[in-house]
mmCIF file of C-alpha atoms and ligand atoms in Angstrom:
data_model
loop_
_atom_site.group_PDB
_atom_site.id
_atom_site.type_symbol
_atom_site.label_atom_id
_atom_site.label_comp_id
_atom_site.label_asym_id
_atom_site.label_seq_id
_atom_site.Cartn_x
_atom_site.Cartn_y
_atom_site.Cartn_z
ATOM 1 C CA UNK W 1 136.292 65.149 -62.231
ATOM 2 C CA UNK W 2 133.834 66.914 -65.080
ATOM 3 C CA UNK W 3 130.369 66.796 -63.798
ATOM 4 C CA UNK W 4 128.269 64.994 -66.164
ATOM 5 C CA UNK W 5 125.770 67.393 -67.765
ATOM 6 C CA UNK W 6 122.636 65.450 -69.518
ATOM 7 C CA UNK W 7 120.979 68.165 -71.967
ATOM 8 C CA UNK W 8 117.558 67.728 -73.985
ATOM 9 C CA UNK W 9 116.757 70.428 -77.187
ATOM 10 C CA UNK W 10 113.479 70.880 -77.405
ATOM 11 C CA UNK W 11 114.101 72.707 -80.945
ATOM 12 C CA UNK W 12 110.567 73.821 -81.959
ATOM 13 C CA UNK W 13 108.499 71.916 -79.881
ATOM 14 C CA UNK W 14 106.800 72.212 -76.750
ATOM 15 C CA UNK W 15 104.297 74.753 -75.460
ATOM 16 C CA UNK W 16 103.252 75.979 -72.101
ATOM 17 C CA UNK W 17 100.407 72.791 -71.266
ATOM 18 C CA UNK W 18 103.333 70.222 -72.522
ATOM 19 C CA UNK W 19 105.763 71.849 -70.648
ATOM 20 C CA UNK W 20 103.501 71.170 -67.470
ATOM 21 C CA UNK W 21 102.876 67.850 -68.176
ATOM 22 C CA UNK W 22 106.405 67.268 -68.815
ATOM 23 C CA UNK W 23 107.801 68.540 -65.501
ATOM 24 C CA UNK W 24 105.343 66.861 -63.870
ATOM 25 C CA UNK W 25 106.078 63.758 -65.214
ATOM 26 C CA UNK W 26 109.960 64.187 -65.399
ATOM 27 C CA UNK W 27 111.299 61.786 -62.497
ATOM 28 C CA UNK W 28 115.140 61.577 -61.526
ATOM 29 C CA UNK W 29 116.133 59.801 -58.118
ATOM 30 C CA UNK W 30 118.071 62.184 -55.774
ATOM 31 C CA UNK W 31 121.072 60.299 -56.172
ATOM 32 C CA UNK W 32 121.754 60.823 -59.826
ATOM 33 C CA UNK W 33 120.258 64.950 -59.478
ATOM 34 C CA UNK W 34 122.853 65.066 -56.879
ATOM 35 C CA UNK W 35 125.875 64.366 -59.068
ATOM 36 C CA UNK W 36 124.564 65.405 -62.397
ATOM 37 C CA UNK W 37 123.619 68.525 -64.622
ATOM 38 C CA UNK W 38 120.452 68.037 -66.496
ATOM 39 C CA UNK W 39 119.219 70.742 -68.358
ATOM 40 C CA UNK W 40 116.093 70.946 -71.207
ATOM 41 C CA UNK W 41 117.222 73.873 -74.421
ATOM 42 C CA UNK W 42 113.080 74.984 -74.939
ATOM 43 C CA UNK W 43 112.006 77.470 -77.584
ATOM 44 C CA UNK W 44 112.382 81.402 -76.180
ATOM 45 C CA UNK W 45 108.506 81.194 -76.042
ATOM 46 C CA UNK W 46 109.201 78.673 -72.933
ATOM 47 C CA UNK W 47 111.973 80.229 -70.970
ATOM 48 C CA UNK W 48 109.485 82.291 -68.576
ATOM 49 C CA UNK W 49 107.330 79.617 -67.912
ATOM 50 C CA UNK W 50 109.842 77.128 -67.348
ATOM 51 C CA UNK W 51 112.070 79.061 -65.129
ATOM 52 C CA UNK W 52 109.102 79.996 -62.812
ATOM 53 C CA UNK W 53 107.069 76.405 -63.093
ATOM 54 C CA UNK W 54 110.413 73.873 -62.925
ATOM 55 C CA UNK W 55 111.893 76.248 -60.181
ATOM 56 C CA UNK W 56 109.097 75.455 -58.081
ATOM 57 C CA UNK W 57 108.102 72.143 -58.373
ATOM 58 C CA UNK W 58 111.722 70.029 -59.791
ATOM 59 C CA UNK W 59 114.215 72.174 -59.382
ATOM 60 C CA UNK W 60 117.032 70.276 -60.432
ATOM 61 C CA UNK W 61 115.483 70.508 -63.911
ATOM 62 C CA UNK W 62 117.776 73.391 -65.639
ATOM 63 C CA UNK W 63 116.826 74.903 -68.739
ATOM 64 C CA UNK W 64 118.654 76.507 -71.631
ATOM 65 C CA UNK W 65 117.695 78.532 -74.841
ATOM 66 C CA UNK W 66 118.663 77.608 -78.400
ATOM 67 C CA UNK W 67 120.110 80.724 -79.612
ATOM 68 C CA UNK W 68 120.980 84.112 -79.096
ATOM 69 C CA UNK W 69 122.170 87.354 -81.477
ATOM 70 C CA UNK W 70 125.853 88.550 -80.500
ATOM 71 C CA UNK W 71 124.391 92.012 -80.490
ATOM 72 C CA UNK W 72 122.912 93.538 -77.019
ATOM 73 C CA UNK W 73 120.214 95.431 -78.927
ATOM 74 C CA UNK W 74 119.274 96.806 -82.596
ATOM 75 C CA UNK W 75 117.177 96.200 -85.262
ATOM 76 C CA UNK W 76 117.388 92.591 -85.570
ATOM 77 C CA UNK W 77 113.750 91.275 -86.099
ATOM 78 C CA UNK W 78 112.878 88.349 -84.211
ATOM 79 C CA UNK W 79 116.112 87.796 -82.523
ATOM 80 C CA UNK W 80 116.568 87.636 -78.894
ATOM 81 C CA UNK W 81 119.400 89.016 -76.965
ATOM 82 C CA UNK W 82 121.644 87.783 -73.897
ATOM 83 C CA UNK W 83 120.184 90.703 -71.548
ATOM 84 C CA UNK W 84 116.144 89.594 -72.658
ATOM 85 C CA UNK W 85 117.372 85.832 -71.926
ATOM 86 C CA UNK W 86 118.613 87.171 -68.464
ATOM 87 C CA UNK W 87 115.502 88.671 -67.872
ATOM 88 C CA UNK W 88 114.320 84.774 -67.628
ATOM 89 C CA UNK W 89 117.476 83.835 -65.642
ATOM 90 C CA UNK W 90 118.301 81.392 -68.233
ATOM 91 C CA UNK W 91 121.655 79.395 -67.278
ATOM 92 C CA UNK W 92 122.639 78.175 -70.247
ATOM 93 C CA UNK W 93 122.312 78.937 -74.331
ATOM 94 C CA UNK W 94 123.186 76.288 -76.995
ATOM 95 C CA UNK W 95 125.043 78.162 -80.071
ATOM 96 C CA UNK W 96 125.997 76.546 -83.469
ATOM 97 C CA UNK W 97 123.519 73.345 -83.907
ATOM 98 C CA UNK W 98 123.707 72.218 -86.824
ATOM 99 C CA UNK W 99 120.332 73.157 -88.043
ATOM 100 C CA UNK W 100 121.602 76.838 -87.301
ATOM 101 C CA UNK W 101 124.538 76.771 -89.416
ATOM 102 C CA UNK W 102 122.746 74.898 -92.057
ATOM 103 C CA UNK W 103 118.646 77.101 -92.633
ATOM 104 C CA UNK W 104 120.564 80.451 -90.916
ATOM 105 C CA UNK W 105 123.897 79.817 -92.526
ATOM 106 C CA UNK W 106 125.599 80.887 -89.368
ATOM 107 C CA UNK W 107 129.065 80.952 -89.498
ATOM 108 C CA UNK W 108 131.902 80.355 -86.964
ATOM 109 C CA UNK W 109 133.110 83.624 -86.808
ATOM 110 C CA UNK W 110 129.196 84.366 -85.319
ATOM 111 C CA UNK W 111 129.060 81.503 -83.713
ATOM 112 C CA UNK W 112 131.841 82.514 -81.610
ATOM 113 C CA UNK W 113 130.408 86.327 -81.620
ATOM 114 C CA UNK W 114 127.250 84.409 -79.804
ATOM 115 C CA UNK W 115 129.566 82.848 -77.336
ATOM 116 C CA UNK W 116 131.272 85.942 -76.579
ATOM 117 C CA UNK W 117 128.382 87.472 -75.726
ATOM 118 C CA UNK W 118 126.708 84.739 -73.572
ATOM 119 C CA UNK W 119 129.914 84.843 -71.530
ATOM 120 C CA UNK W 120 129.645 88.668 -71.005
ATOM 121 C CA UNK W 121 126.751 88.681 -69.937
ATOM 122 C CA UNK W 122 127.272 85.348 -67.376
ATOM 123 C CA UNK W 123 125.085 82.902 -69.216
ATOM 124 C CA UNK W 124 127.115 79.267 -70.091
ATOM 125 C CA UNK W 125 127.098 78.825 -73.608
ATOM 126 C CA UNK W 126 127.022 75.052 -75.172
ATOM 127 C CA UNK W 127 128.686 75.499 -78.391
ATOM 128 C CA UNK W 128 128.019 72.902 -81.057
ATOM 129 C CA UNK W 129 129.914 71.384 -83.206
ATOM 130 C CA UNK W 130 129.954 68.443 -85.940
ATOM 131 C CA UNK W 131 130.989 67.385 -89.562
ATOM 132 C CA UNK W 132 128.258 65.963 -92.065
ATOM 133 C CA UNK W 133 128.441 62.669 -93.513
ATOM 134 C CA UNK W 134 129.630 63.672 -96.914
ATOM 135 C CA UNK W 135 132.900 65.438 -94.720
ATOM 136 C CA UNK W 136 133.313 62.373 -92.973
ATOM 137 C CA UNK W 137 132.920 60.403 -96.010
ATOM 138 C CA UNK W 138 135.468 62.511 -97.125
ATOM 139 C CA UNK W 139 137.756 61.927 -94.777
ATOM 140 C CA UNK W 140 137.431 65.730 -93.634
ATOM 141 C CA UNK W 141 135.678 65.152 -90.418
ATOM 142 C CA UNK W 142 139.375 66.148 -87.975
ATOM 143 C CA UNK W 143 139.679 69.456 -90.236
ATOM 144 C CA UNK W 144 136.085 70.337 -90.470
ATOM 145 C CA UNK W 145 135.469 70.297 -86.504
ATOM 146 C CA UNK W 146 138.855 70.892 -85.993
ATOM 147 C CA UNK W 147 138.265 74.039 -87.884
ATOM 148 C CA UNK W 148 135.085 74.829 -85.748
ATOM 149 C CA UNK W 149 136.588 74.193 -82.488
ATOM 150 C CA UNK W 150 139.282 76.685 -83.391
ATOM 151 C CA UNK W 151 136.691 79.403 -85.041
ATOM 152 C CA UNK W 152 133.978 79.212 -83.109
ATOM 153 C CA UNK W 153 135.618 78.619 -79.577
ATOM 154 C CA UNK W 154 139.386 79.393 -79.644
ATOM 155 C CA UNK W 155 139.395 82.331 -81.629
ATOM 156 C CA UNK W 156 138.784 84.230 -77.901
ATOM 157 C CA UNK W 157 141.696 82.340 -76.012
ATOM 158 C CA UNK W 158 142.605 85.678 -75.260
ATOM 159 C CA UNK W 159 139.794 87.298 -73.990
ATOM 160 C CA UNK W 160 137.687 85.422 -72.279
ATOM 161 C CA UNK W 161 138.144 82.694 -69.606
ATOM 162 C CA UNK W 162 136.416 79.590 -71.328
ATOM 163 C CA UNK W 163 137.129 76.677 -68.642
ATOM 164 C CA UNK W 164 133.388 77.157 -67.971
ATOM 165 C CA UNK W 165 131.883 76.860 -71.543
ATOM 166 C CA UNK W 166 130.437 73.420 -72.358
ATOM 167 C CA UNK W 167 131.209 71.880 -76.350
ATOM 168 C CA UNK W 168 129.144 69.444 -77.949
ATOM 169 C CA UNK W 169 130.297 66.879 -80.847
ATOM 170 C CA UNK W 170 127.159 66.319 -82.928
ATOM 171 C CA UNK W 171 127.425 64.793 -86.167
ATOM 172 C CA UNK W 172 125.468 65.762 -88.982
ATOM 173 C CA UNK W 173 124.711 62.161 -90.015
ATOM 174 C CA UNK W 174 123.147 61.000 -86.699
ATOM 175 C CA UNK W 175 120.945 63.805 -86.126
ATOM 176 C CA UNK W 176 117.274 62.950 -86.223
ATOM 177 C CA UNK W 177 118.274 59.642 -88.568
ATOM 178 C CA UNK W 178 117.954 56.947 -85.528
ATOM 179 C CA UNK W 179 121.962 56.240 -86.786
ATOM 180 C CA UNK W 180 123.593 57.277 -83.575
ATOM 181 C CA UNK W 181 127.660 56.731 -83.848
ATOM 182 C CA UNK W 182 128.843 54.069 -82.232
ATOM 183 C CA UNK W 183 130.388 55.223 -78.904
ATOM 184 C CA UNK W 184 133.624 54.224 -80.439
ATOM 185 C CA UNK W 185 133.277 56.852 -83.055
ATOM 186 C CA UNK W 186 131.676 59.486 -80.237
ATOM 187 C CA UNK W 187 134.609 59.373 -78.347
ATOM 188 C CA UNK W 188 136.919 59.530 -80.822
ATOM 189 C CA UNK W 189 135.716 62.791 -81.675
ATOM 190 C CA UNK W 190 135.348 64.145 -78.196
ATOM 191 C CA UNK W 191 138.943 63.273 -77.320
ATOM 192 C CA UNK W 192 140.249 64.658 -80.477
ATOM 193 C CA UNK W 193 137.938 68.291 -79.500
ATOM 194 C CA UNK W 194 139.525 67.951 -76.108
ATOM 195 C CA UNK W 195 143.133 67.541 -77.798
ATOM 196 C CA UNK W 196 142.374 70.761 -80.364
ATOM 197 C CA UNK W 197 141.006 72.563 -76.980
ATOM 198 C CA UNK W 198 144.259 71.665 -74.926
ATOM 199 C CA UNK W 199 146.146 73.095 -77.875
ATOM 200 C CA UNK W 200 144.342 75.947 -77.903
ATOM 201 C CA UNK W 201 143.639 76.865 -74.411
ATOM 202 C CA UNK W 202 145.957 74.799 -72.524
ATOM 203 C CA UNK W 203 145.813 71.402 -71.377
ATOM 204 C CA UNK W 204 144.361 72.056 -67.323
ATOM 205 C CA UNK W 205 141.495 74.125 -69.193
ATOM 206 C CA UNK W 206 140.562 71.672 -71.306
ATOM 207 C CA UNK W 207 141.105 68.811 -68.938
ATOM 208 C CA UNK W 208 137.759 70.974 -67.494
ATOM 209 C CA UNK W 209 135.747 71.277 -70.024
ATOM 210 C CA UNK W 210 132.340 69.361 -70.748
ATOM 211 C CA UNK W 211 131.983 67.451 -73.957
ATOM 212 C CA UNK W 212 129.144 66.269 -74.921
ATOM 213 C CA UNK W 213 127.551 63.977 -77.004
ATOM 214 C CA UNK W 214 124.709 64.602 -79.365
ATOM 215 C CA UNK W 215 122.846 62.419 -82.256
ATOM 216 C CA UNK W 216 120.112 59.841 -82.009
ATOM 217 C CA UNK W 217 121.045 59.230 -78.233
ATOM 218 C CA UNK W 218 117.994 57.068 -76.232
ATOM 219 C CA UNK W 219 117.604 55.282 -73.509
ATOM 220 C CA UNK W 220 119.021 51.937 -74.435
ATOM 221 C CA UNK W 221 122.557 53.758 -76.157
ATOM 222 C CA UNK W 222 122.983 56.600 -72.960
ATOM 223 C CA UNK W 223 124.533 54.058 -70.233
ATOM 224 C CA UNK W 224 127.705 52.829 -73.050
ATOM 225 C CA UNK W 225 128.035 56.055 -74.404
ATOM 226 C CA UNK W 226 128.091 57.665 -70.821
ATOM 227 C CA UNK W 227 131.140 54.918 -69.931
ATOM 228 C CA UNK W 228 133.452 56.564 -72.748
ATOM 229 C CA UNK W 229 136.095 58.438 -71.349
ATOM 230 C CA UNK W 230 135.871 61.548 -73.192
ATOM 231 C CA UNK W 231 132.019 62.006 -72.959
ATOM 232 C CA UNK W 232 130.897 63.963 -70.543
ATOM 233 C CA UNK W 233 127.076 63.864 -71.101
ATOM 234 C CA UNK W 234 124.616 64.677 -73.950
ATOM 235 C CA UNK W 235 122.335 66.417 -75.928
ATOM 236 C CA UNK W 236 119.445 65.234 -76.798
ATOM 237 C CA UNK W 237 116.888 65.773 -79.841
ATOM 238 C CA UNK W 238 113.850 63.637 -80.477
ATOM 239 C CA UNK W 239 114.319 61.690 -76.963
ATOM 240 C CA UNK W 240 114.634 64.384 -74.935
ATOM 241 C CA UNK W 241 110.339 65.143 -75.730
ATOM 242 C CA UNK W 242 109.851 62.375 -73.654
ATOM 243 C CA UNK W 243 109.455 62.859 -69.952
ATOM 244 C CA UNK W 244 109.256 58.774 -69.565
ATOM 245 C CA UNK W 245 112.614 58.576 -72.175
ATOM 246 C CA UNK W 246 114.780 61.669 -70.508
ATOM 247 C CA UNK W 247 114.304 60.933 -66.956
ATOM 248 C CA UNK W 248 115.841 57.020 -68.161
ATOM 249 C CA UNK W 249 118.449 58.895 -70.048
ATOM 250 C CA UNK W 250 119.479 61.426 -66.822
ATOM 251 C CA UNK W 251 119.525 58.437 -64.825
ATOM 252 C CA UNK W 252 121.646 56.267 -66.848
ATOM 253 C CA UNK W 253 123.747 53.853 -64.908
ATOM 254 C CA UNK W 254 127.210 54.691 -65.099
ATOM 255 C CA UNK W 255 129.857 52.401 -65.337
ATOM 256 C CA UNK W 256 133.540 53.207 -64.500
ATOM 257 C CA UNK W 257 135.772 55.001 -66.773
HETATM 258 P P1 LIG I 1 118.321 63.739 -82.105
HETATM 259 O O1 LIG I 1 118.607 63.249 -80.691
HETATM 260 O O2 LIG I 1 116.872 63.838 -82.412
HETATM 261 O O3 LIG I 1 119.123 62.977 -83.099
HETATM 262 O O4 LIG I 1 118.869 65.271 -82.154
HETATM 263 C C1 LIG I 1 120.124 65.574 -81.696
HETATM 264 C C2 LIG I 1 120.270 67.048 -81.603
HETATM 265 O O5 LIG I 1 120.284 67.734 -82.619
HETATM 266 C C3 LIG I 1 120.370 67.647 -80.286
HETATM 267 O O6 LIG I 1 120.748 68.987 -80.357
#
């Protein structure tokens, strides 16, 4: 059984008197904290704050940063390492959104130089993942993420012990544009990750692994998309900035598998 893990990204939003308000606000019944991961990705500007504020007064309410640089120190302006993100206790990191790869040009090779450090240094790395619509279009979208999974992710199937790292499937296309994939399409992707991650790192590891989600997810799409097989949770742009919206979408009714 893969714990379902409900993620928000913040990207740059948020500061320290909307952060309040937001944890104050953010409501989950103890039934559904019990039995699921939920976890906000807030700008590095938020990671003290939140780690001290949401400790104290909702603690179920985990929080991640969006990026990292693979290197543990240098000159590097404006980059943040894993040991200053530790300094925060931060959990988790996400590495590889889309909107990285695309305005920073990161490729997979430092994508997976970002997940090799996060797991060094004991911090759970979400890596992302996801083909734009021209790929798709294209016909391309198996080979492009296909192509990620193994490049950013399996590239250190000899390394590192990965059965902890969690892998989300966001599409380019449904990102911000209100066109979510239908959670036909979502979990055709996700079980096709989970197939390139058996091949790569054996079937029992991947069997473990959390896939999520991401793209245009809300409150009325979460409980159908939760019910797919292969989905193991989300992560979640625009909807995740409201309290009212996220607490519906980490309490989404779940429906058997
Ligand atoms: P939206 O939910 O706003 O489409 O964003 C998805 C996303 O990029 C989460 O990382």
């Amino acid at each position: 059984m893969r714990r379902p893990f409900i993620a928000g990204n913040w990207k740059m939003h948020g500061d320290r008197k909307s952060a309040k308000q937001y944890i104050d606000e953010f409501s989950v019944p103890k039934t559904a904290v019990a039995k699921r991961d939920i976890v906000i990705g807030v700008p590095f500007t938020l990671l003290q704050y939140w780690g001290a504020y949401a400790t104290r007064v909702k603690p179920y309410l985990q929080w991640a940063a969006e990026d990292v640089h693979w290197e543990p120190k240098g000159a590097f302006t404006g980059d943040v390492s894993v040991s200053m993100l530790k300094d925060f206790k931060t959990p988790y990191c996400i590495v590889g959104h889309s909107e990285r790869r695309e305005y920073h040009k990161e490729s997979n090779k430092q994508v997976n130089a970002k997940m090799n450090a996060l797991l060094e240094g004991g911090i759970i790395p979400i890596v992302c993942v996801g083909e734009t619509l021209k790929e798709r279009e294209a016909g391309k979208k198996e080979a492009v993420v296909g192509s990620q999974v193994r490049g950013s992710i399996i590239a250190s199937a000899k390394s590192l012990d990965l059965s902890k790292i969690v892998v989300a499937y966001e599409p380019v296309w449904a990102i911000g544009t209100g066109k979510t994939a239908t959670s036909a399409q979502a979990q055709e992707m996700c079980k096709f990750i989970r197939k390139e991650l058996a091949a790569g790192l054996g079937k029992q590891i991947a069997d473990g692994i959390r896939i999520l989600y991401g793209g245009s997810v809300k409150p009325d799409n979460i409980d159908e998309l939760m019910a797919q097989a292969d989905i193991d949770g989300v992560l979640v742009g625009g909807a995740s900035l409201k309290a009212k919206d996220f607490s519906r979408i980490a309490n989404y009714k779940e429906k058997k598998k």
